[in-house]
Short mmCIF file of C-alpha atoms in Angstrom, two decimals:
data_model
loop_
_atom_site.label_atom_id
_atom_site.label_comp_id
_atom_site.label_asym_id
_atom_site.label_seq_id
_atom_site.Cartn_x
_atom_site.Cartn_y
_atom_site.Cartn_z
CA MET A 1 81.25 -8.02 -40.41
CA ALA A 2 78.56 -5.64 -41.71
CA ARG A 3 76.43 -8.45 -42.54
CA LYS A 4 77.15 -10.10 -39.20
CA ALA A 5 75.93 -6.89 -37.40
CA LYS A 6 72.94 -6.36 -39.26
CA ARG A 7 72.24 -10.78 -38.79
CA ASN A 8 72.74 -9.76 -34.86
CA PHE A 9 70.28 -6.52 -34.90
CA LEU A 10 67.42 -8.60 -37.19
CA MET A 11 67.84 -11.35 -34.13
CA SER A 12 67.60 -8.88 -31.33
CA THR A 13 64.65 -7.58 -32.01
CA CYS A 14 62.88 -10.65 -32.73
CA ILE A 15 63.91 -11.51 -29.33
CA LEU A 16 63.00 -8.31 -28.08
CA LEU A 17 59.18 -8.21 -30.38
CA ALA A 18 58.58 -12.00 -28.88
CA LEU A 19 58.63 -10.68 -24.83
CA MET A 20 56.50 -7.78 -25.76
CA MET A 21 54.03 -10.02 -27.34
CA PHE A 22 54.23 -12.32 -24.20
CA THR A 23 54.19 -10.04 -21.61
CA SER A 24 51.33 -8.92 -23.63
CA ALA A 25 49.41 -12.11 -23.56
CA CYS A 26 50.51 -12.68 -19.84
CA GLY A 27 49.10 -9.84 -18.42
CA SER A 28 45.90 -10.06 -21.13
CA LYS A 29 45.00 -13.97 -19.45
CA ALA A 30 45.81 -11.90 -16.10
CA ALA A 31 43.04 -8.96 -16.61
CA ASP A 32 40.80 -11.45 -17.93
CA GLU A 33 41.11 -13.71 -14.57
CA SER A 34 41.12 -11.32 -12.54
CA ALA A 35 37.54 -10.05 -14.27
CA GLN A 36 36.37 -13.73 -14.00
CA SER A 37 37.19 -13.37 -10.53
CA ASN A 38 34.92 -10.28 -10.02
CA GLY A 39 32.31 -11.90 -11.73
CA THR A 40 31.66 -9.67 -14.66
CA ALA A 41 33.34 -10.56 -18.84
CA ASP A 42 34.17 -6.65 -18.17
CA ALA A 43 37.74 -6.17 -16.75
CA GLY A 44 37.57 -3.21 -14.26
CA THR A 45 33.23 -3.52 -13.94
CA LYS A 46 32.25 -5.42 -11.15
CA GLU A 47 28.63 -7.17 -10.84
CA VAL A 48 26.53 -5.85 -8.07
CA THR A 49 24.19 -8.33 -5.91
CA LEU A 50 21.49 -6.64 -3.87
CA LYS A 51 18.93 -7.86 -1.49
CA TYR A 52 15.14 -7.08 -1.90
CA TYR A 53 12.92 -7.69 1.68
CA ASN A 54 9.32 -7.92 1.21
CA TRP A 55 6.26 -10.31 2.56
CA ASP A 56 5.03 -11.55 -0.49
CA ASN A 57 2.53 -14.45 -0.75
CA ASP A 58 2.59 -17.88 -3.35
CA SER A 59 0.93 -15.96 -5.50
CA GLN A 60 2.99 -12.35 -5.68
CA GLU A 61 5.87 -13.93 -5.17
CA GLY A 62 5.83 -15.19 -9.04
CA ALA A 63 5.22 -11.72 -9.98
CA THR A 64 7.80 -9.88 -8.26
CA ASP A 65 10.48 -12.26 -9.79
CA ALA A 66 10.01 -11.32 -13.19
CA MET A 67 9.71 -7.40 -12.24
CA LEU A 68 13.67 -7.91 -10.59
CA ARG A 69 14.41 -10.05 -13.66
CA GLU A 70 12.77 -7.32 -16.17
CA PHE A 71 15.22 -4.67 -13.57
CA GLU A 72 18.28 -7.11 -14.57
CA ALA A 73 17.59 -7.31 -18.26
CA ALA A 74 17.59 -3.46 -17.94
CA ASN A 75 20.59 -2.91 -15.78
CA PRO A 76 23.15 -5.50 -16.85
CA GLY A 77 26.02 -5.79 -13.54
CA ILE A 78 23.40 -5.47 -11.03
CA LYS A 79 21.74 -8.60 -9.83
CA VAL A 80 18.32 -8.95 -7.27
CA GLU A 81 17.52 -11.43 -4.80
CA HIS A 82 14.30 -11.76 -3.46
CA VAL A 83 14.45 -12.25 -0.21
CA VAL A 84 10.96 -13.33 1.31
CA LEU A 85 11.13 -12.83 5.22
CA VAL A 86 7.70 -14.10 5.48
CA PRO A 87 5.18 -14.76 3.33
CA GLY A 88 2.13 -13.36 3.25
CA ASN A 89 2.19 -11.53 6.53
CA SER A 90 3.49 -7.90 6.88
CA LEU A 91 3.28 -7.77 11.03
CA GLU A 92 5.79 -10.84 11.49
CA MET A 93 7.89 -9.19 8.52
CA LEU A 94 8.53 -6.38 10.02
CA LYS A 95 9.64 -8.31 13.06
CA LYS A 96 11.80 -9.92 11.21
CA LEU A 97 13.01 -6.95 9.85
CA ASP A 98 13.87 -4.97 12.88
CA PHE A 99 15.83 -8.41 14.38
CA LEU A 100 18.05 -7.53 11.06
CA ILE A 101 18.83 -4.15 10.94
CA SER A 102 19.47 -4.52 14.93
CA SER A 103 22.22 -7.45 13.79
CA GLY A 104 23.66 -4.56 11.69
CA ASP A 105 23.15 -6.95 8.44
CA GLU A 106 23.23 -5.09 5.17
CA VAL A 107 19.71 -4.82 3.62
CA ASP A 108 19.81 -2.58 0.32
CA VAL A 109 15.83 -2.46 -0.54
CA VAL A 110 13.16 -3.19 1.46
CA GLN A 111 9.22 -3.46 0.97
CA LEU A 112 7.19 -1.81 3.72
CA PRO A 113 3.42 -2.38 4.18
CA SER A 114 2.71 1.24 5.14
CA SER A 115 4.14 4.81 5.56
CA SER A 116 4.32 5.08 9.21
CA ALA A 117 6.27 1.48 9.03
CA VAL A 118 8.88 4.09 7.16
CA VAL A 119 8.77 6.44 9.42
CA GLU A 120 9.16 4.51 12.54
CA ARG A 121 11.99 3.10 11.68
CA ALA A 122 14.19 5.99 10.31
CA VAL A 123 13.85 8.30 13.20
CA ARG A 124 15.99 4.97 13.99
CA SER A 125 18.03 5.59 11.53
CA ALA A 126 17.51 2.56 9.62
CA PHE A 127 17.03 4.07 6.49
CA THR A 128 18.99 5.88 4.02
CA PRO A 129 16.85 9.94 3.09
CA LEU A 130 16.15 9.63 -0.89
CA ASN A 131 16.41 13.42 -1.54
CA GLU A 132 20.05 13.63 -2.89
CA PHE A 133 19.60 11.24 -5.45
CA TYR A 134 16.62 13.10 -6.27
CA ASP A 135 18.21 16.32 -6.73
CA LYS A 136 20.19 14.24 -8.72
CA GLU A 137 18.13 13.34 -11.13
CA GLY A 138 16.66 16.90 -11.29
CA LEU A 139 13.12 15.86 -9.36
CA LYS A 140 10.18 16.95 -6.64
CA ALA A 141 9.26 13.69 -4.59
CA THR A 142 6.05 15.30 -4.22
CA ASP A 143 5.32 15.80 -8.14
CA GLU A 144 6.22 11.57 -8.57
CA TYR A 145 4.10 9.98 -5.33
CA TYR A 146 0.87 10.49 -3.76
CA VAL A 147 3.16 10.00 -0.83
CA ASN A 148 6.27 10.74 0.13
CA PRO A 149 6.83 9.64 4.28
CA GLU A 150 8.99 12.17 5.78
CA VAL A 151 11.51 13.43 8.68
CA ASP A 152 13.03 16.38 9.34
CA GLY A 153 12.40 17.26 5.57
CA LYS A 154 14.07 14.50 4.37
CA TYR A 155 12.24 11.91 2.63
CA TYR A 156 12.76 7.71 3.52
CA GLY A 157 9.81 6.06 1.38
CA MET A 158 8.91 5.94 -2.44
CA GLN A 159 5.50 4.52 -3.02
CA TYR A 160 5.29 1.17 -4.28
CA THR A 161 1.60 0.97 -4.63
CA SER A 162 -1.53 2.72 -3.99
CA GLY A 163 -4.46 1.33 -2.41
CA TYR A 164 -7.96 2.95 -3.05
CA THR A 165 -11.11 2.59 -0.80
CA TYR A 166 -14.96 2.62 -2.27
CA VAL A 167 -17.84 1.04 -2.16
CA MET A 168 -18.84 -2.48 -3.75
CA LEU A 169 -22.92 -2.94 -4.51
CA ASN A 170 -25.09 -5.87 -6.01
CA LYS A 171 -26.08 -3.88 -9.13
CA ASN A 172 -29.29 -6.43 -9.49
CA ALA A 173 -30.35 -5.95 -6.33
CA LEU A 174 -30.07 -2.27 -6.97
CA ASP A 175 -31.73 -2.41 -9.83
CA GLU A 176 -34.69 -4.43 -8.22
CA ALA A 177 -35.09 -1.65 -5.53
CA GLY A 178 -34.59 0.89 -8.04
CA LEU A 179 -32.09 2.38 -6.73
CA PRO A 180 -28.71 4.28 -9.39
CA VAL A 181 -25.50 4.02 -8.65
CA PRO A 182 -24.27 6.67 -6.05
CA LYS A 183 -22.20 9.63 -7.35
CA PHE A 184 -19.37 11.77 -5.52
CA GLY A 185 -21.09 13.02 -3.10
CA TRP A 186 -23.28 10.73 -1.38
CA THR A 187 -23.52 10.93 2.68
CA TRP A 188 -23.36 8.70 5.14
CA ASP A 189 -26.98 9.23 5.68
CA ASP A 190 -27.26 8.52 2.05
CA TYR A 191 -25.41 5.31 2.32
CA ARG A 192 -27.60 4.27 5.50
CA ASP A 193 -31.26 5.31 3.13
CA TYR A 194 -29.58 3.29 0.57
CA ALA A 195 -28.87 0.09 3.34
CA LYS A 196 -32.60 0.43 4.39
CA LYS A 197 -33.61 -0.08 0.56
CA LEU A 198 -31.39 -3.28 -0.33
CA THR A 199 -32.35 -5.24 2.75
CA LYS A 200 -34.70 -7.89 1.85
CA GLY A 201 -36.27 -11.23 4.28
CA GLU A 202 -35.70 -12.82 7.60
CA GLY A 203 -34.12 -15.28 9.09
CA VAL A 204 -31.21 -17.40 7.88
CA ASP A 205 -32.47 -16.12 3.88
CA LYS A 206 -32.15 -12.60 4.88
CA ARG A 207 -30.54 -9.95 3.02
CA TYR A 208 -28.98 -7.16 4.82
CA GLY A 209 -28.83 -4.00 2.88
CA THR A 210 -24.63 -3.72 4.46
CA TYR A 211 -21.70 -5.71 6.00
CA PHE A 212 -19.00 -4.14 8.21
CA HIS A 213 -16.85 -6.16 9.22
CA THR A 214 -14.12 -6.07 12.24
CA TRP A 215 -11.27 -3.63 10.94
CA GLU A 216 -11.41 0.29 12.21
CA LEU A 217 -12.01 1.20 8.75
CA TYR A 218 -15.78 -0.15 9.72
CA MET A 219 -15.82 1.74 13.45
CA ASN A 220 -14.90 5.15 11.30
CA ALA A 221 -14.73 5.49 7.69
CA PRO A 222 -15.04 9.82 7.47
CA ALA A 223 -11.83 9.38 9.56
CA GLN A 224 -10.05 6.38 7.42
CA THR A 225 -11.01 7.72 4.38
CA VAL A 226 -10.76 11.47 4.16
CA MET A 227 -8.25 12.58 6.89
CA LYS A 228 -5.04 12.91 5.86
CA ASP A 229 -4.33 10.96 9.08
CA PRO A 230 -6.65 8.99 10.92
CA PHE A 231 -4.91 9.21 14.40
CA ARG A 232 -3.87 12.47 14.46
CA TYR A 233 -4.87 16.23 13.51
CA ASP A 234 -2.03 18.19 11.80
CA ASP A 235 -0.87 19.88 15.60
CA GLY A 236 0.05 16.05 16.36
CA SER A 237 -3.83 15.64 18.92
CA THR A 238 -5.33 13.21 19.07
CA ILE A 239 -8.51 13.11 16.15
CA LEU A 240 -10.42 10.16 18.61
CA ALA A 241 -11.93 13.86 19.91
CA ASP A 242 -13.03 14.62 15.93
CA PRO A 243 -17.38 14.94 15.51
CA THR A 244 -17.05 11.94 12.93
CA TYR A 245 -16.48 9.37 16.32
CA PRO A 246 -19.95 10.34 18.27
CA TYR A 247 -21.47 10.31 14.43
CA PHE A 248 -20.24 7.12 12.59
CA PHE A 249 -20.92 5.26 16.16
CA GLN A 250 -24.26 6.02 16.28
CA LEU A 251 -24.87 5.96 13.16
CA ARG A 252 -23.56 2.03 13.30
CA LYS A 253 -25.83 1.15 15.90
CA ASP A 254 -28.36 2.19 14.68
CA MET A 255 -28.34 0.35 11.41
CA GLU A 256 -28.22 -2.55 13.44
CA SER A 257 -30.91 -2.34 15.68
CA VAL A 258 -33.14 0.63 14.63
CA ASP A 259 -33.03 0.21 10.43
CA LYS A 260 -32.41 -3.78 11.15
CA SER A 261 -30.30 -3.45 7.23
CA ALA A 262 -26.83 -4.49 9.01
CA LYS A 263 -25.42 -7.30 10.36
CA PRO A 264 -24.80 -6.65 14.43
CA TYR A 265 -21.48 -6.68 15.45
CA ALA A 266 -21.84 -8.98 17.91
CA ASP A 267 -22.94 -11.28 15.77
CA ILE A 268 -19.56 -10.95 13.48
CA LEU A 269 -17.58 -11.26 15.94
CA ALA A 270 -19.03 -14.45 17.02
CA ALA A 271 -19.33 -15.91 14.19
CA LYS A 272 -15.31 -14.75 12.55
CA LEU A 273 -17.11 -13.77 9.26
CA ASN A 274 -15.31 -13.57 6.30
CA TYR A 275 -16.60 -9.81 4.65
CA ARG A 276 -16.03 -11.69 1.10
CA SER A 277 -17.58 -14.33 1.70
CA GLU A 278 -20.87 -11.92 2.82
CA PHE A 279 -21.26 -9.78 -0.11
CA PHE A 280 -20.26 -12.41 -2.65
CA GLY A 281 -22.56 -15.32 -1.28
CA GLY A 282 -25.34 -12.82 -1.33
CA SER A 283 -25.78 -11.97 2.77
CA ALA A 284 -25.46 -8.56 1.91
CA ALA A 285 -25.75 -5.92 -0.66
CA ALA A 286 -22.94 -3.71 -0.09
CA ILE A 287 -19.76 -3.27 1.30
CA MET A 288 -16.81 -1.10 1.52
CA SER A 289 -13.32 -2.29 0.63
CA GLY A 290 -10.13 -1.17 -0.48
CA SER A 291 -8.73 -1.70 -3.96
CA PHE A 292 -7.09 -4.80 -3.38
CA THR A 293 -10.61 -7.31 -3.79
CA ILE A 294 -11.44 -5.72 -7.50
CA PRO A 295 -10.23 -9.61 -9.41
CA ASP A 296 -12.53 -11.15 -6.69
CA PRO A 297 -15.99 -10.43 -8.85
CA GLY A 298 -14.50 -11.91 -11.62
CA ASN A 299 -12.72 -14.96 -9.49
CA LEU A 300 -16.46 -17.39 -10.14
CA GLU A 301 -13.60 -20.26 -8.58
CA GLN A 302 -13.79 -18.84 -5.54
CA TYR A 303 -16.26 -16.67 -5.02
CA PRO A 304 -19.83 -18.55 -6.89
CA HIS A 305 -22.10 -15.79 -7.39
CA ASP A 306 -24.35 -14.37 -10.29
CA PHE A 307 -24.53 -10.86 -9.88
CA VAL A 308 -22.89 -8.14 -11.46
CA THR A 309 -20.64 -6.02 -8.74
CA ALA A 310 -21.43 -2.05 -9.03
CA PHE A 311 -18.55 0.41 -7.54
CA ALA A 312 -18.75 3.57 -5.78
CA PRO A 313 -16.87 6.33 -3.76
CA VAL A 314 -16.87 6.47 -0.32
CA PRO A 315 -19.67 8.08 0.71
CA LEU A 316 -18.79 11.81 2.34
CA PRO A 317 -19.65 12.74 5.78
CA PRO A 318 -22.79 15.33 5.78
CA LYS A 319 -22.57 19.22 7.08
CA ASN A 320 -23.75 18.58 10.39
CA ALA A 321 -20.26 15.93 11.44
CA LEU A 322 -17.73 17.35 8.60
CA PRO A 323 -14.06 16.41 10.51
CA LYS A 324 -12.76 19.07 12.08
CA GLU A 325 -9.65 18.72 9.68
CA TYR A 326 -11.52 18.53 5.91
CA GLU A 327 -10.19 19.27 2.32
CA ASP A 328 -14.17 19.36 1.06
CA GLY A 329 -14.14 15.24 -0.02
CA LYS A 330 -10.58 14.47 -1.04
CA TYR A 331 -10.12 11.15 0.01
CA PHE A 332 -6.83 8.82 1.47
CA VAL A 333 -4.81 7.17 -0.87
CA GLY A 334 -2.40 4.26 0.73
CA GLY A 335 -0.10 1.79 0.02
CA SER A 336 2.60 0.16 0.03
CA GLN A 337 6.55 1.85 0.30
CA LEU A 338 10.22 0.97 -0.52
CA ALA A 339 13.10 1.88 1.89
CA MET A 340 16.62 1.85 1.21
CA GLY A 341 18.74 0.64 4.24
CA SER A 342 21.88 3.09 5.98
CA THR A 343 23.49 -0.16 5.40
CA THR A 344 23.61 -1.41 2.05
CA LYS A 345 26.71 -0.65 0.00
CA HIS A 346 25.42 -0.04 -3.29
CA LYS A 347 23.68 3.40 -2.66
CA GLU A 348 23.08 4.46 -6.20
CA GLU A 349 22.27 0.49 -7.32
CA SER A 350 19.50 0.29 -5.05
CA TYR A 351 18.42 3.71 -5.50
CA LYS A 352 17.96 2.48 -9.20
CA LEU A 353 15.81 -0.75 -8.33
CA MET A 354 13.86 1.63 -6.34
CA ARG A 355 12.83 3.55 -9.13
CA PHE A 356 12.65 1.13 -11.28
CA MET A 357 9.86 -1.09 -8.87
CA SER A 358 7.81 1.93 -8.46
CA THR A 359 8.00 3.44 -11.95
CA ALA A 360 7.45 0.90 -14.48
CA ASP A 361 4.93 -0.32 -16.54
CA SER A 362 5.41 -4.39 -15.75
CA THR A 363 2.48 -6.61 -17.32
CA ASN A 364 3.70 -8.71 -13.63
CA ARG A 365 2.44 -5.38 -11.56
CA LEU A 366 -0.16 -6.81 -9.60
CA GLU A 367 -1.20 -3.55 -7.67
CA PHE A 368 -2.13 -0.02 -8.72
CA SER A 369 1.50 2.06 -8.56
CA GLY A 370 1.99 5.04 -6.55
CA TRP A 371 3.63 7.15 -9.08
CA LYS A 372 1.44 9.38 -10.12
CA LYS A 373 2.75 9.15 -13.86
CA ALA A 374 1.35 5.21 -13.93
CA ASP A 375 -1.31 4.63 -16.36
CA GLN A 376 -3.11 2.91 -14.06
CA THR A 377 -5.85 2.05 -16.72
CA ALA A 378 -3.96 -0.61 -18.27
CA LEU A 379 -3.84 -2.87 -15.16
CA LEU A 380 -6.78 -2.21 -13.92
CA GLU A 381 -7.86 -3.91 -16.95
CA ARG A 382 -5.52 -6.71 -15.91
CA MET A 383 -7.27 -7.27 -13.24
CA ILE A 384 -10.42 -7.46 -14.17
CA GLY A 385 -9.29 -10.05 -16.20
CA LYS A 386 -12.09 -11.99 -18.84
CA ASN A 387 -14.82 -12.23 -17.00
CA THR A 388 -16.31 -8.39 -17.71
CA ASP A 389 -19.26 -9.22 -17.15
CA LYS A 390 -19.45 -9.72 -13.72
CA TYR A 391 -18.90 -5.84 -13.17
CA ASP A 392 -19.92 -2.96 -13.78
CA VAL A 393 -16.87 -1.59 -15.36
CA GLU A 394 -17.66 2.21 -16.05
CA SER A 395 -18.94 2.55 -12.45
CA LEU A 396 -15.77 0.85 -10.97
CA LYS A 397 -13.07 3.50 -13.64
CA TYR A 398 -15.76 6.31 -12.52
CA THR A 399 -14.81 5.54 -8.79
CA LEU A 400 -10.91 5.16 -9.25
CA PHE A 401 -10.21 7.75 -11.38
CA GLY A 402 -13.20 10.31 -12.45
CA ASP A 403 -13.25 14.06 -12.87
CA ASP A 404 -14.61 14.26 -9.54
CA ILE A 405 -12.35 11.87 -7.51
CA LYS A 406 -9.58 13.92 -5.78
CA TYR A 407 -6.82 12.63 -3.37
CA LEU A 408 -5.02 13.72 -0.39
CA ASP A 409 -1.56 14.93 -0.24
CA ALA A 410 0.63 13.26 2.38
CA SER A 411 0.16 13.89 6.11
CA LYS A 412 3.36 16.44 7.74
CA VAL A 413 2.09 14.13 10.76
CA LEU A 414 3.36 10.30 11.40
CA THR A 415 2.03 8.37 13.58
CA THR A 416 4.34 5.38 14.60
CA SER A 417 2.17 4.18 17.59
CA SER A 418 -0.76 3.48 15.25
CA ALA A 419 -1.01 -0.08 16.77
CA ASP A 420 -1.60 0.87 20.64
CA LEU A 421 -4.41 4.06 18.91
CA THR A 422 -6.17 1.54 16.96
CA LYS A 423 -6.35 -0.82 19.96
CA VAL A 424 -8.18 2.50 21.70
CA ILE A 425 -9.85 3.07 19.18
CA GLY A 426 -11.33 -0.74 18.88
CA ASP A 427 -12.01 -0.71 22.83
CA GLY A 428 -13.91 2.23 22.78
CA PHE A 429 -16.19 1.21 19.45
CA SER A 430 -16.50 -2.80 21.68
CA LYS A 431 -17.90 -0.63 24.48
CA PHE A 432 -20.39 2.02 23.05
CA MET A 433 -21.94 -1.80 20.65
CA LEU A 434 -21.86 -4.37 23.06
CA SER A 435 -23.17 -2.55 26.32
CA ASN A 436 -25.34 1.13 26.77
CA GLU A 437 -22.33 3.36 28.10
CA PRO A 438 -23.53 6.73 26.42
CA ILE A 439 -21.18 7.75 23.61
CA GLU A 440 -20.01 10.81 25.50
CA LYS A 441 -18.28 8.33 27.77
CA VAL A 442 -16.75 6.77 25.53
CA GLN A 443 -15.60 8.70 23.12
CA ALA A 444 -14.04 11.22 27.11
CA TRP A 445 -12.02 7.96 27.90
CA MET A 446 -10.57 7.38 24.45
CA VAL A 447 -9.55 10.34 23.84
CA GLU A 448 -8.03 10.45 27.51
CA GLU A 449 -6.03 7.36 26.63
CA ALA A 450 -4.86 8.87 23.15
CA THR A 451 -3.48 11.55 24.60
CA LYS A 452 -1.84 9.32 27.25
CA ILE A 453 -0.22 7.25 24.37
CA ILE A 454 0.61 10.26 22.00
CA LYS A 455 2.45 11.86 25.08
CA GLU A 456 4.99 8.93 25.97
CA LYS A 457 5.07 7.40 22.23
CA GLU A 458 5.19 10.77 19.74
CA ASN A 459 6.16 13.73 21.54
CA LYS A 460 9.69 12.33 22.67
#
């Protein structure tokens, strides 16, 4: 009997162990199936997919894709879908973005062309404030980025790229005229003098000393380059009353009609000229432009030329035309911004993506970073490429990052009606340049129109 009881006990124990093993196996299989259904091999960890929106053109899209793959490799469990809303057109892209936002679509991370584009949508509650994320990391936004779009003490934009303005000069023409490459501190009066000395020839073969394009940058350069906001003072009023307006408008007209060192504005409009072709084609010896043109001197296939390009800081306004709000020669720095949609379900992951894209020292980066701690010189060398003999490299490095060069902090007043105010500037400039209306009358009209817009759209 004892032996039989023992045998029955052993059989019962084996059956119990078998049942436990079967149950365990089934549970493991169920967990594996659950994990697979969540898109991850790790039970309990769900893979997240973010959408990253921008307006890349064909050449930029590949570089962005490569940076996103770098992010994924550094952040297992997060995938990123790159959505190009409108290739190569930031204005149309913003319209499409606004449609997505108004439709209630989930927006994770979006690149926007300017800080004003961020603010315009932040006031409509389209984006998520970043303060809590910065606080969690112990970061101060103003120590991290040059420009930090802010509404009511909350930051909504993270600067992705930075854009610098400078003057490109034909170094061969400078040497021929016996002129040194200008340094920080030269003025627009000096620029006018340089343009006169660099002008050469007549008729279709004439080389003008300079070329001014049709953008508002060339209508009042001081307002666009040495003031925090190109449209409004810190108190919110229009800067179209600024003394730089009559000064620069008159300078432009005198350089065309008196000095004949700049191609006439009317001819530029009529011929729809390309500013790159004017400079690299030898029709102009100097042109103000932006850091997006750094690769151009080395791009001999698209812009064939045989001269060296030198670079100089943007001239400063002379003492008789200093802007009302002026910080002793510091320059404005622009650039695109990253923002987090208020509808995203993945805020932590979106913030990680934004920080990576804005701070990564990636060889796939095509533009200067908006992060203050970035190694900009490494990118500069990549942008210059192999045709270094077509650059005065030292003048370029000095112009961008020399000890003399300082940059302005972000404006506390960020304008959301910039398109309307830009039109007023363009209309006023055309009135002055293409007619005989006195500058005093033109400026009074501009101030009146701008004040109306600010009252209607900015001071709600």
